[in-house]
Amino acid sequence: MNFSIRLVSYVVLVILIFLTVIASGTTPRRGVNPHWHSASATWYGSPNGDGSDGGACGYGTMVDVKPFRARVGAVSSALFKKGEGCGACYKVKCLDKTICSKRAVTIIVTDESPALTKGLVHFDLSGSAFGRMAVSGRNTNLRNRGKISIIYRKTPCKYPGQNIAFHVNVGSTAYWLSLLVEFEDGDGDIGSMQIKEARSNQWLTMTHLWGANWCIIGGPLQGPFSIKLTTLTKKRTLSARDVIPSKWTPKATYTSRLNFLK
């Protein structure tokens, strides 16, 4: 009898332990958002500055004007992805409740930054973007801390009134055509890029050069050119038909009628 009681008690205890383990493994901890990730952040330039000129993505003076202005940021290699992460947008916010606002700041990847802590993603923000993470009146205090802990998550890029544009880079010829992609909303990043010549049904794969710059070697290449983009994050595809005219010129920018969120 005593043995049977002990056996039943043991079985009940094992079941309770099993249920506790299952519950703890499936119930998220209170206050933890699985979509946010830990990172560190610093800032550069002037305290109220817009950020770097140019940068490793190749956007040049675009970073000085809206919608990029004061929203640019450099990221470490885990997010930069050898340039394929250029143009992606992230929300960032700091964690110290004594000085940090609950408001997240949206930044656009325009440059690369070294990781200051091994294994941890790093953001190097403009002085303006960094300061906006603080509560009202504490912007300078937050910047004075230099390096802080933050959380971040990817967010869709939004360029109201803007369509995807293609800038023909300096040095482009009928045998070497290099393009910079601008104002890509949604994922913001580029996983692959293809081009189609006039009177052709064949899509030719372009090569990723650096940053947001892609090229095609061959020729002589004949326009008008259609461009097909595939995003890196969600593999979404967009085709801009005859977006680059037959009489294209280097340093010119050609705007499509499309964007991913339209």
PDB file of C-alpha atoms in Angstrom:
ATOM      1  CA  MET A   1       0.000   0.000   0.000  1.00  0.00           C
ATOM      2  CA  ASN A   2       2.744   2.448   1.007  1.00  0.00           C
ATOM      3  CA  PHE A   3       4.655   1.505  -2.125  1.00  0.00           C
ATOM      4  CA  SER A   4       1.614   2.261  -4.312  1.00  0.00           C
ATOM      5  CA  ILE A   5       1.105   5.651  -2.667  1.00  0.00           C
ATOM      6  CA  ARG A   6       4.766   6.540  -3.143  1.00  0.00           C
ATOM      7  CA  LEU A   7       4.619   5.408  -6.783  1.00  0.00           C
ATOM      8  CA  VAL A   8       1.534   7.539  -7.494  1.00  0.00           C
ATOM      9  CA  SER A   9       3.150  10.537  -5.769  1.00  0.00           C
ATOM     10  CA  TYR A  10       6.294  10.083  -7.836  1.00  0.00           C
ATOM     11  CA  VAL A  11       4.332   9.891 -11.102  1.00  0.00           C
ATOM     12  CA  VAL A  12       2.339  13.013 -10.205  1.00  0.00           C
ATOM     13  CA  LEU A  13       5.566  14.863  -9.374  1.00  0.00           C
ATOM     14  CA  VAL A  14       7.139  13.882 -12.711  1.00  0.00           C
ATOM     15  CA  ILE A  15       4.043  15.071 -14.592  1.00  0.00           C
ATOM     16  CA  LEU A  16       4.061  18.412 -12.749  1.00  0.00           C
ATOM     17  CA  ILE A  17       7.751  18.945 -13.525  1.00  0.00           C
ATOM     18  CA  PHE A  18       7.145  18.085 -17.200  1.00  0.00           C
ATOM     19  CA  LEU A  19       4.239  20.513 -17.460  1.00  0.00           C
ATOM     20  CA  THR A  20       6.299  23.248 -15.776  1.00  0.00           C
ATOM     21  CA  VAL A  21       9.156  22.791 -18.264  1.00  0.00           C
ATOM     22  CA  ILE A  22       6.765  22.893 -21.225  1.00  0.00           C
ATOM     23  CA  ALA A  23       5.067  26.023 -19.917  1.00  0.00           C
ATOM     24  CA  SER A  24       8.342  27.827 -19.274  1.00  0.00           C
ATOM     25  CA  GLY A  25       9.591  26.937 -22.754  1.00  0.00           C
ATOM     26  CA  THR A  26       6.508  28.135 -24.604  1.00  0.00           C
ATOM     27  CA  THR A  27       5.460  31.160 -22.563  1.00  0.00           C
ATOM     28  CA  PRO A  28       7.427  34.282 -23.532  1.00  0.00           C
ATOM     29  CA  ARG A  29       8.983  36.246 -20.709  1.00  0.00           C
ATOM     30  CA  ARG A  30       7.023  39.307 -19.772  1.00  0.00           C
ATOM     31  CA  GLY A  31       8.422  42.478 -21.278  1.00  0.00           C
ATOM     32  CA  VAL A  32      10.522  40.746 -23.951  1.00  0.00           C
ATOM     33  CA  ASN A  33       9.698  41.541 -27.597  1.00  0.00           C
ATOM     34  CA  PRO A  34      11.185  38.859 -29.876  1.00  0.00           C
ATOM     35  CA  HIS A  35      11.342  41.317 -32.796  1.00  0.00           C
ATOM     36  CA  TRP A  36      13.834  43.617 -31.051  1.00  0.00           C
ATOM     37  CA  HIS A  37      17.535  42.764 -30.854  1.00  0.00           C
ATOM     38  CA  SER A  38      20.365  44.068 -28.675  1.00  0.00           C
ATOM     39  CA  ALA A  39      23.072  46.320 -30.098  1.00  0.00           C
ATOM     40  CA  SER A  40      25.371  49.212 -29.208  1.00  0.00           C
ATOM     41  CA  ALA A  41      25.361  52.729 -30.631  1.00  0.00           C
ATOM     42  CA  THR A  42      27.650  55.735 -30.946  1.00  0.00           C
ATOM     43  CA  TRP A  43      27.397  58.974 -32.907  1.00  0.00           C
ATOM     44  CA  TYR A  44      29.708  60.998 -35.130  1.00  0.00           C
ATOM     45  CA  GLY A  45      30.034  64.402 -36.728  1.00  0.00           C
ATOM     46  CA  SER A  46      28.592  67.549 -35.195  1.00  0.00           C
ATOM     47  CA  PRO A  47      26.093  67.189 -32.307  1.00  0.00           C
ATOM     48  CA  ASN A  48      23.169  68.320 -34.447  1.00  0.00           C
ATOM     49  CA  GLY A  49      24.637  67.151 -37.733  1.00  0.00           C
ATOM     50  CA  ASP A  50      23.027  65.098 -40.478  1.00  0.00           C
ATOM     51  CA  GLY A  51      25.689  62.391 -40.613  1.00  0.00           C
ATOM     52  CA  SER A  52      28.410  61.413 -43.048  1.00  0.00           C
ATOM     53  CA  ASP A  53      28.804  62.627 -46.607  1.00  0.00           C
ATOM     54  CA  GLY A  54      28.799  59.785 -49.088  1.00  0.00           C
ATOM     55  CA  GLY A  55      29.602  56.648 -47.154  1.00  0.00           C
ATOM     56  CA  ALA A  56      30.299  53.045 -48.119  1.00  0.00           C
ATOM     57  CA  CYS A  57      26.931  52.675 -49.880  1.00  0.00           C
ATOM     58  CA  GLY A  58      27.762  55.295 -52.507  1.00  0.00           C
ATOM     59  CA  TYR A  59      24.746  57.567 -52.065  1.00  0.00           C
ATOM     60  CA  GLY A  60      26.973  60.646 -52.236  1.00  0.00           C
ATOM     61  CA  THR A  61      25.297  63.985 -51.541  1.00  0.00           C
ATOM     62  CA  MET A  62      21.884  62.306 -51.234  1.00  0.00           C
ATOM     63  CA  VAL A  63      22.599  61.793 -47.531  1.00  0.00           C
ATOM     64  CA  ASP A  64      22.554  65.573 -47.029  1.00  0.00           C
ATOM     65  CA  VAL A  65      18.977  66.089 -48.222  1.00  0.00           C
ATOM     66  CA  LYS A  66      15.555  64.755 -47.322  1.00  0.00           C
ATOM     67  CA  PRO A  67      14.408  62.026 -46.932  1.00  0.00           C
ATOM     68  CA  PHE A  68      17.907  60.845 -45.934  1.00  0.00           C
ATOM     69  CA  ARG A  69      18.951  63.959 -44.057  1.00  0.00           C
ATOM     70  CA  ALA A  70      19.654  63.341 -40.343  1.00  0.00           C
ATOM     71  CA  ARG A  71      18.323  59.780 -40.656  1.00  0.00           C
ATOM     72  CA  VAL A  72      21.480  58.131 -41.948  1.00  0.00           C
ATOM     73  CA  GLY A  73      23.510  55.589 -40.055  1.00  0.00           C
ATOM     74  CA  ALA A  74      26.497  53.296 -40.376  1.00  0.00           C
ATOM     75  CA  VAL A  75      26.100  49.667 -39.317  1.00  0.00           C
ATOM     76  CA  SER A  76      28.527  46.854 -38.572  1.00  0.00           C
ATOM     77  CA  SER A  77      29.120  43.997 -41.009  1.00  0.00           C
ATOM     78  CA  ALA A  78      26.271  41.787 -39.731  1.00  0.00           C
ATOM     79  CA  LEU A  79      23.751  44.310 -41.108  1.00  0.00           C
ATOM     80  CA  PHE A  80      25.907  45.895 -43.822  1.00  0.00           C
ATOM     81  CA  LYS A  81      26.228  42.501 -45.553  1.00  0.00           C
ATOM     82  CA  LYS A  82      29.045  43.594 -47.864  1.00  0.00           C
ATOM     83  CA  GLY A  83      26.851  46.388 -49.175  1.00  0.00           C
ATOM     84  CA  GLU A  84      23.720  44.356 -49.892  1.00  0.00           C
ATOM     85  CA  GLY A  85      22.226  45.801 -46.689  1.00  0.00           C
ATOM     86  CA  CYS A  86      22.526  49.361 -48.014  1.00  0.00           C
ATOM     87  CA  GLY A  87      19.218  51.214 -48.052  1.00  0.00           C
ATOM     88  CA  ALA A  88      17.614  49.055 -45.360  1.00  0.00           C
ATOM     89  CA  CYS A  89      15.735  50.865 -42.588  1.00  0.00           C
ATOM     90  CA  TYR A  90      15.838  50.160 -38.853  1.00  0.00           C
ATOM     91  CA  LYS A  91      14.103  51.469 -35.780  1.00  0.00           C
ATOM     92  CA  VAL A  92      16.463  52.023 -32.845  1.00  0.00           C
ATOM     93  CA  LYS A  93      15.845  53.112 -29.263  1.00  0.00           C
ATOM     94  CA  CYS A  94      17.908  53.311 -26.113  1.00  0.00           C
ATOM     95  CA  LEU A  95      17.078  51.586 -22.842  1.00  0.00           C
ATOM     96  CA  ASP A  96      17.985  53.826 -19.896  1.00  0.00           C
ATOM     97  CA  LYS A  97      14.610  55.055 -18.631  1.00  0.00           C
ATOM     98  CA  THR A  98      16.225  57.969 -16.786  1.00  0.00           C
ATOM     99  CA  ILE A  99      17.256  59.642 -20.029  1.00  0.00           C
ATOM    100  CA  CYS A 100      15.829  57.679 -22.977  1.00  0.00           C
ATOM    101  CA  SER A 101      12.516  58.332 -24.643  1.00  0.00           C
ATOM    102  CA  LYS A 102      10.155  55.462 -25.427  1.00  0.00           C
ATOM    103  CA  ARG A 103      10.148  56.745 -29.004  1.00  0.00           C
ATOM    104  CA  ALA A 104      12.095  54.765 -31.624  1.00  0.00           C
ATOM    105  CA  VAL A 105      14.167  56.603 -34.231  1.00  0.00           C
ATOM    106  CA  THR A 106      14.177  55.361 -37.841  1.00  0.00           C
ATOM    107  CA  ILE A 107      17.527  55.298 -39.641  1.00  0.00           C
ATOM    108  CA  ILE A 108      18.589  54.376 -43.184  1.00  0.00           C
ATOM    109  CA  VAL A 109      21.777  52.370 -43.766  1.00  0.00           C
ATOM    110  CA  THR A 110      24.191  54.492 -45.809  1.00  0.00           C
ATOM    111  CA  ASP A 111      27.598  53.482 -44.456  1.00  0.00           C
ATOM    112  CA  GLU A 112      29.584  50.746 -42.712  1.00  0.00           C
ATOM    113  CA  SER A 113      30.899  50.871 -39.153  1.00  0.00           C
ATOM    114  CA  PRO A 114      33.254  48.546 -37.278  1.00  0.00           C
ATOM    115  CA  ALA A 115      31.723  46.465 -34.478  1.00  0.00           C
ATOM    116  CA  LEU A 116      32.954  47.901 -31.175  1.00  0.00           C
ATOM    117  CA  THR A 117      32.009  44.776 -29.206  1.00  0.00           C
ATOM    118  CA  LYS A 118      32.750  41.362 -30.697  1.00  0.00           C
ATOM    119  CA  GLY A 119      29.589  39.550 -31.711  1.00  0.00           C
ATOM    120  CA  LEU A 120      27.331  42.557 -31.098  1.00  0.00           C
ATOM    121  CA  VAL A 121      25.697  44.609 -33.853  1.00  0.00           C
ATOM    122  CA  HIS A 122      26.739  48.263 -33.797  1.00  0.00           C
ATOM    123  CA  PHE A 123      25.096  51.451 -35.092  1.00  0.00           C
ATOM    124  CA  ASP A 124      27.036  54.687 -35.637  1.00  0.00           C
ATOM    125  CA  LEU A 125      24.390  57.396 -35.950  1.00  0.00           C
ATOM    126  CA  SER A 126      24.304  61.044 -36.894  1.00  0.00           C
ATOM    127  CA  GLY A 127      24.364  63.407 -33.926  1.00  0.00           C
ATOM    128  CA  SER A 128      20.770  64.385 -34.655  1.00  0.00           C
ATOM    129  CA  ALA A 129      19.452  60.804 -34.780  1.00  0.00           C
ATOM    130  CA  PHE A 130      21.346  59.839 -31.625  1.00  0.00           C
ATOM    131  CA  GLY A 131      19.999  62.836 -29.717  1.00  0.00           C
ATOM    132  CA  ARG A 132      16.409  62.132 -30.744  1.00  0.00           C
ATOM    133  CA  MET A 133      16.441  58.949 -28.672  1.00  0.00           C
ATOM    134  CA  ALA A 134      16.540  61.079 -25.501  1.00  0.00           C
ATOM    135  CA  VAL A 135      13.640  62.536 -23.569  1.00  0.00           C
ATOM    136  CA  SER A 136      12.920  66.203 -24.239  1.00  0.00           C
ATOM    137  CA  GLY A 137      15.762  68.468 -23.143  1.00  0.00           C
ATOM    138  CA  ARG A 138      18.265  65.650 -22.515  1.00  0.00           C
ATOM    139  CA  ASN A 139      19.684  65.307 -26.031  1.00  0.00           C
ATOM    140  CA  THR A 140      23.094  66.681 -25.056  1.00  0.00           C
ATOM    141  CA  ASN A 141      23.247  64.515 -21.938  1.00  0.00           C
ATOM    142  CA  LEU A 142      22.645  61.396 -24.003  1.00  0.00           C
ATOM    143  CA  ARG A 143      25.272  62.350 -26.583  1.00  0.00           C
ATOM    144  CA  ASN A 144      27.759  62.962 -23.775  1.00  0.00           C
ATOM    145  CA  ARG A 145      27.566  59.278 -22.897  1.00  0.00           C
ATOM    146  CA  GLY A 146      29.251  58.430 -26.187  1.00  0.00           C
ATOM    147  CA  LYS A 147      28.478  54.731 -26.446  1.00  0.00           C
ATOM    148  CA  ILE A 148      25.159  53.318 -25.238  1.00  0.00           C
ATOM    149  CA  SER A 149      23.149  50.095 -25.324  1.00  0.00           C
ATOM    150  CA  ILE A 150      20.161  50.048 -27.668  1.00  0.00           C
ATOM    151  CA  ILE A 151      17.645  47.684 -29.199  1.00  0.00           C
ATOM    152  CA  TYR A 152      16.772  47.633 -32.896  1.00  0.00           C
ATOM    153  CA  ARG A 153      14.472  46.006 -35.422  1.00  0.00           C
ATOM    154  CA  LYS A 154      14.088  46.153 -39.179  1.00  0.00           C
ATOM    155  CA  THR A 155      11.242  48.311 -40.458  1.00  0.00           C
ATOM    156  CA  PRO A 156       9.852  49.003 -43.946  1.00  0.00           C
ATOM    157  CA  CYS A 157      11.418  51.990 -45.676  1.00  0.00           C
ATOM    158  CA  LYS A 158       8.921  54.638 -46.749  1.00  0.00           C
ATOM    159  CA  TYR A 159       9.546  57.351 -49.330  1.00  0.00           C
ATOM    160  CA  PRO A 160       6.196  59.118 -49.873  1.00  0.00           C
ATOM    161  CA  GLY A 161       5.900  60.500 -53.376  1.00  0.00           C
ATOM    162  CA  GLN A 162       9.149  58.837 -54.499  1.00  0.00           C
ATOM    163  CA  ASN A 163       9.589  55.970 -56.944  1.00  0.00           C
ATOM    164  CA  ILE A 164      12.652  53.794 -57.378  1.00  0.00           C
ATOM    165  CA  ALA A 165      15.346  55.597 -59.356  1.00  0.00           C
ATOM    166  CA  PHE A 166      18.519  54.438 -61.082  1.00  0.00           C
ATOM    167  CA  HIS A 167      21.580  56.672 -61.200  1.00  0.00           C
ATOM    168  CA  VAL A 168      24.034  55.925 -64.008  1.00  0.00           C
ATOM    169  CA  ASN A 169      27.497  56.086 -62.468  1.00  0.00           C
ATOM    170  CA  VAL A 170      30.430  58.027 -63.855  1.00  0.00           C
ATOM    171  CA  GLY A 171      32.519  55.958 -66.271  1.00  0.00           C
ATOM    172  CA  SER A 172      29.606  53.948 -67.636  1.00  0.00           C
ATOM    173  CA  THR A 173      29.813  53.021 -71.313  1.00  0.00           C
ATOM    174  CA  ALA A 174      28.007  50.745 -73.745  1.00  0.00           C
ATOM    175  CA  TYR A 175      30.379  47.991 -72.573  1.00  0.00           C
ATOM    176  CA  TRP A 176      30.343  48.632 -68.805  1.00  0.00           C
ATOM    177  CA  LEU A 177      27.158  49.991 -67.278  1.00  0.00           C
ATOM    178  CA  SER A 178      27.048  50.742 -63.541  1.00  0.00           C
ATOM    179  CA  LEU A 179      23.880  51.730 -61.665  1.00  0.00           C
ATOM    180  CA  LEU A 180      23.130  53.042 -58.182  1.00  0.00           C
ATOM    181  CA  VAL A 181      19.655  52.220 -56.826  1.00  0.00           C
ATOM    182  CA  GLU A 182      17.835  55.040 -55.016  1.00  0.00           C
ATOM    183  CA  PHE A 183      14.602  55.401 -52.974  1.00  0.00           C
ATOM    184  CA  GLU A 184      13.712  51.710 -52.721  1.00  0.00           C
ATOM    185  CA  ASP A 185      10.925  51.441 -50.176  1.00  0.00           C
ATOM    186  CA  GLY A 186       9.802  48.297 -48.365  1.00  0.00           C
ATOM    187  CA  ASP A 187      12.799  46.040 -47.655  1.00  0.00           C
ATOM    188  CA  GLY A 188      15.209  48.724 -48.866  1.00  0.00           C
ATOM    189  CA  ASP A 189      17.968  46.197 -49.566  1.00  0.00           C
ATOM    190  CA  ILE A 190      18.945  44.422 -52.799  1.00  0.00           C
ATOM    191  CA  GLY A 191      19.626  40.705 -53.152  1.00  0.00           C
ATOM    192  CA  SER A 192      19.976  40.583 -56.931  1.00  0.00           C
ATOM    193  CA  MET A 193      19.568  42.814 -59.959  1.00  0.00           C
ATOM    194  CA  GLN A 194      18.983  42.043 -63.633  1.00  0.00           C
ATOM    195  CA  ILE A 195      18.888  44.099 -66.804  1.00  0.00           C
ATOM    196  CA  LYS A 196      17.193  43.548 -70.169  1.00  0.00           C
ATOM    197  CA  GLU A 197      18.212  45.254 -73.392  1.00  0.00           C
ATOM    198  CA  ALA A 198      15.945  46.656 -76.065  1.00  0.00           C
ATOM    199  CA  ARG A 199      14.249  44.073 -78.282  1.00  0.00           C
ATOM    200  CA  SER A 200      15.434  41.225 -76.042  1.00  0.00           C
ATOM    201  CA  ASN A 201      13.563  38.733 -73.884  1.00  0.00           C
ATOM    202  CA  GLN A 202      16.639  37.733 -71.896  1.00  0.00           C
ATOM    203  CA  TRP A 203      17.314  39.051 -68.411  1.00  0.00           C
ATOM    204  CA  LEU A 204      21.060  39.455 -67.792  1.00  0.00           C
ATOM    205  CA  THR A 205      22.363  39.126 -64.242  1.00  0.00           C
ATOM    206  CA  MET A 206      24.165  42.201 -62.943  1.00  0.00           C
ATOM    207  CA  THR A 207      27.182  42.006 -60.640  1.00  0.00           C
ATOM    208  CA  HIS A 208      27.233  43.624 -57.215  1.00  0.00           C
ATOM    209  CA  LEU A 209      30.165  46.046 -57.175  1.00  0.00           C
ATOM    210  CA  TRP A 210      30.053  47.736 -53.787  1.00  0.00           C
ATOM    211  CA  GLY A 211      27.474  49.445 -51.602  1.00  0.00           C
ATOM    212  CA  ALA A 212      24.267  49.975 -53.570  1.00  0.00           C
ATOM    213  CA  ASN A 213      26.113  49.866 -56.917  1.00  0.00           C
ATOM    214  CA  TRP A 214      25.633  47.138 -59.525  1.00  0.00           C
ATOM    215  CA  CYS A 215      27.086  46.675 -63.023  1.00  0.00           C
ATOM    216  CA  ILE A 216      26.833  44.705 -66.248  1.00  0.00           C
ATOM    217  CA  ILE A 217      29.779  43.966 -68.559  1.00  0.00           C
ATOM    218  CA  GLY A 218      29.168  43.133 -72.208  1.00  0.00           C
ATOM    219  CA  GLY A 219      28.224  44.849 -75.310  1.00  0.00           C
ATOM    220  CA  PRO A 220      27.709  46.930 -76.955  1.00  0.00           C
ATOM    221  CA  LEU A 221      24.668  47.231 -74.680  1.00  0.00           C
ATOM    222  CA  GLN A 222      21.612  48.743 -76.348  1.00  0.00           C
ATOM    223  CA  GLY A 223      18.918  50.698 -74.548  1.00  0.00           C
ATOM    224  CA  PRO A 224      16.290  51.327 -73.533  1.00  0.00           C
ATOM    225  CA  PHE A 225      16.961  49.095 -70.530  1.00  0.00           C
ATOM    226  CA  SER A 226      14.478  47.382 -68.233  1.00  0.00           C
ATOM    227  CA  ILE A 227      15.621  46.647 -64.675  1.00  0.00           C
ATOM    228  CA  LYS A 228      14.471  43.864 -62.353  1.00  0.00           C
ATOM    229  CA  LEU A 229      15.190  44.090 -58.610  1.00  0.00           C
ATOM    230  CA  THR A 230      14.879  41.304 -56.046  1.00  0.00           C
ATOM    231  CA  THR A 231      15.087  42.306 -52.395  1.00  0.00           C
ATOM    232  CA  LEU A 232      17.488  40.564 -50.043  1.00  0.00           C
ATOM    233  CA  THR A 233      15.168  40.230 -47.050  1.00  0.00           C
ATOM    234  CA  LYS A 234      11.887  38.940 -48.454  1.00  0.00           C
ATOM    235  CA  LYS A 235      12.855  38.132 -52.061  1.00  0.00           C
ATOM    236  CA  ARG A 236      10.263  40.519 -53.468  1.00  0.00           C
ATOM    237  CA  THR A 237      10.627  41.338 -57.158  1.00  0.00           C
ATOM    238  CA  LEU A 238       9.914  44.496 -59.132  1.00  0.00           C
ATOM    239  CA  SER A 239      10.460  45.111 -62.857  1.00  0.00           C
ATOM    240  CA  ALA A 240      10.814  48.634 -64.261  1.00  0.00           C
ATOM    241  CA  ARG A 241      10.232  48.472 -68.003  1.00  0.00           C
ATOM    242  CA  ASP A 242      12.378  50.674 -70.277  1.00  0.00           C
ATOM    243  CA  VAL A 243      13.332  52.822 -67.287  1.00  0.00           C
ATOM    244  CA  ILE A 244      16.691  53.834 -68.777  1.00  0.00           C
ATOM    245  CA  PRO A 245      16.298  55.391 -72.255  1.00  0.00           C
ATOM    246  CA  SER A 246      18.303  54.535 -75.336  1.00  0.00           C
ATOM    247  CA  LYS A 247      20.154  57.857 -75.193  1.00  0.00           C
ATOM    248  CA  TRP A 248      21.189  57.581 -71.552  1.00  0.00           C
ATOM    249  CA  THR A 249      24.149  59.532 -70.186  1.00  0.00           C
ATOM    250  CA  PRO A 250      26.531  58.990 -67.256  1.00  0.00           C
ATOM    251  CA  LYS A 251      25.673  60.931 -64.066  1.00  0.00           C
ATOM    252  CA  ALA A 252      21.985  61.054 -65.044  1.00  0.00           C
ATOM    253  CA  THR A 253      19.244  59.660 -62.786  1.00  0.00           C
ATOM    254  CA  TYR A 254      16.210  57.924 -64.284  1.00  0.00           C
ATOM    255  CA  THR A 255      13.083  57.486 -62.181  1.00  0.00           C
ATOM    256  CA  SER A 256      10.684  54.579 -62.638  1.00  0.00           C
ATOM    257  CA  ARG A 257       6.910  54.614 -62.177  1.00  0.00           C
ATOM    258  CA  LEU A 258       7.077  51.923 -59.512  1.00  0.00           C
ATOM    259  CA  ASN A 259       8.005  51.161 -55.936  1.00  0.00           C
ATOM    260  CA  PHE A 260       7.523  48.151 -53.682  1.00  0.00           C
ATOM    261  CA  LEU A 261       4.902  49.716 -51.406  1.00  0.00           C
ATOM    262  CA  LYS A 262       2.800  51.344 -54.144  1.00  0.00           C
TER     263      LYS A 262
END
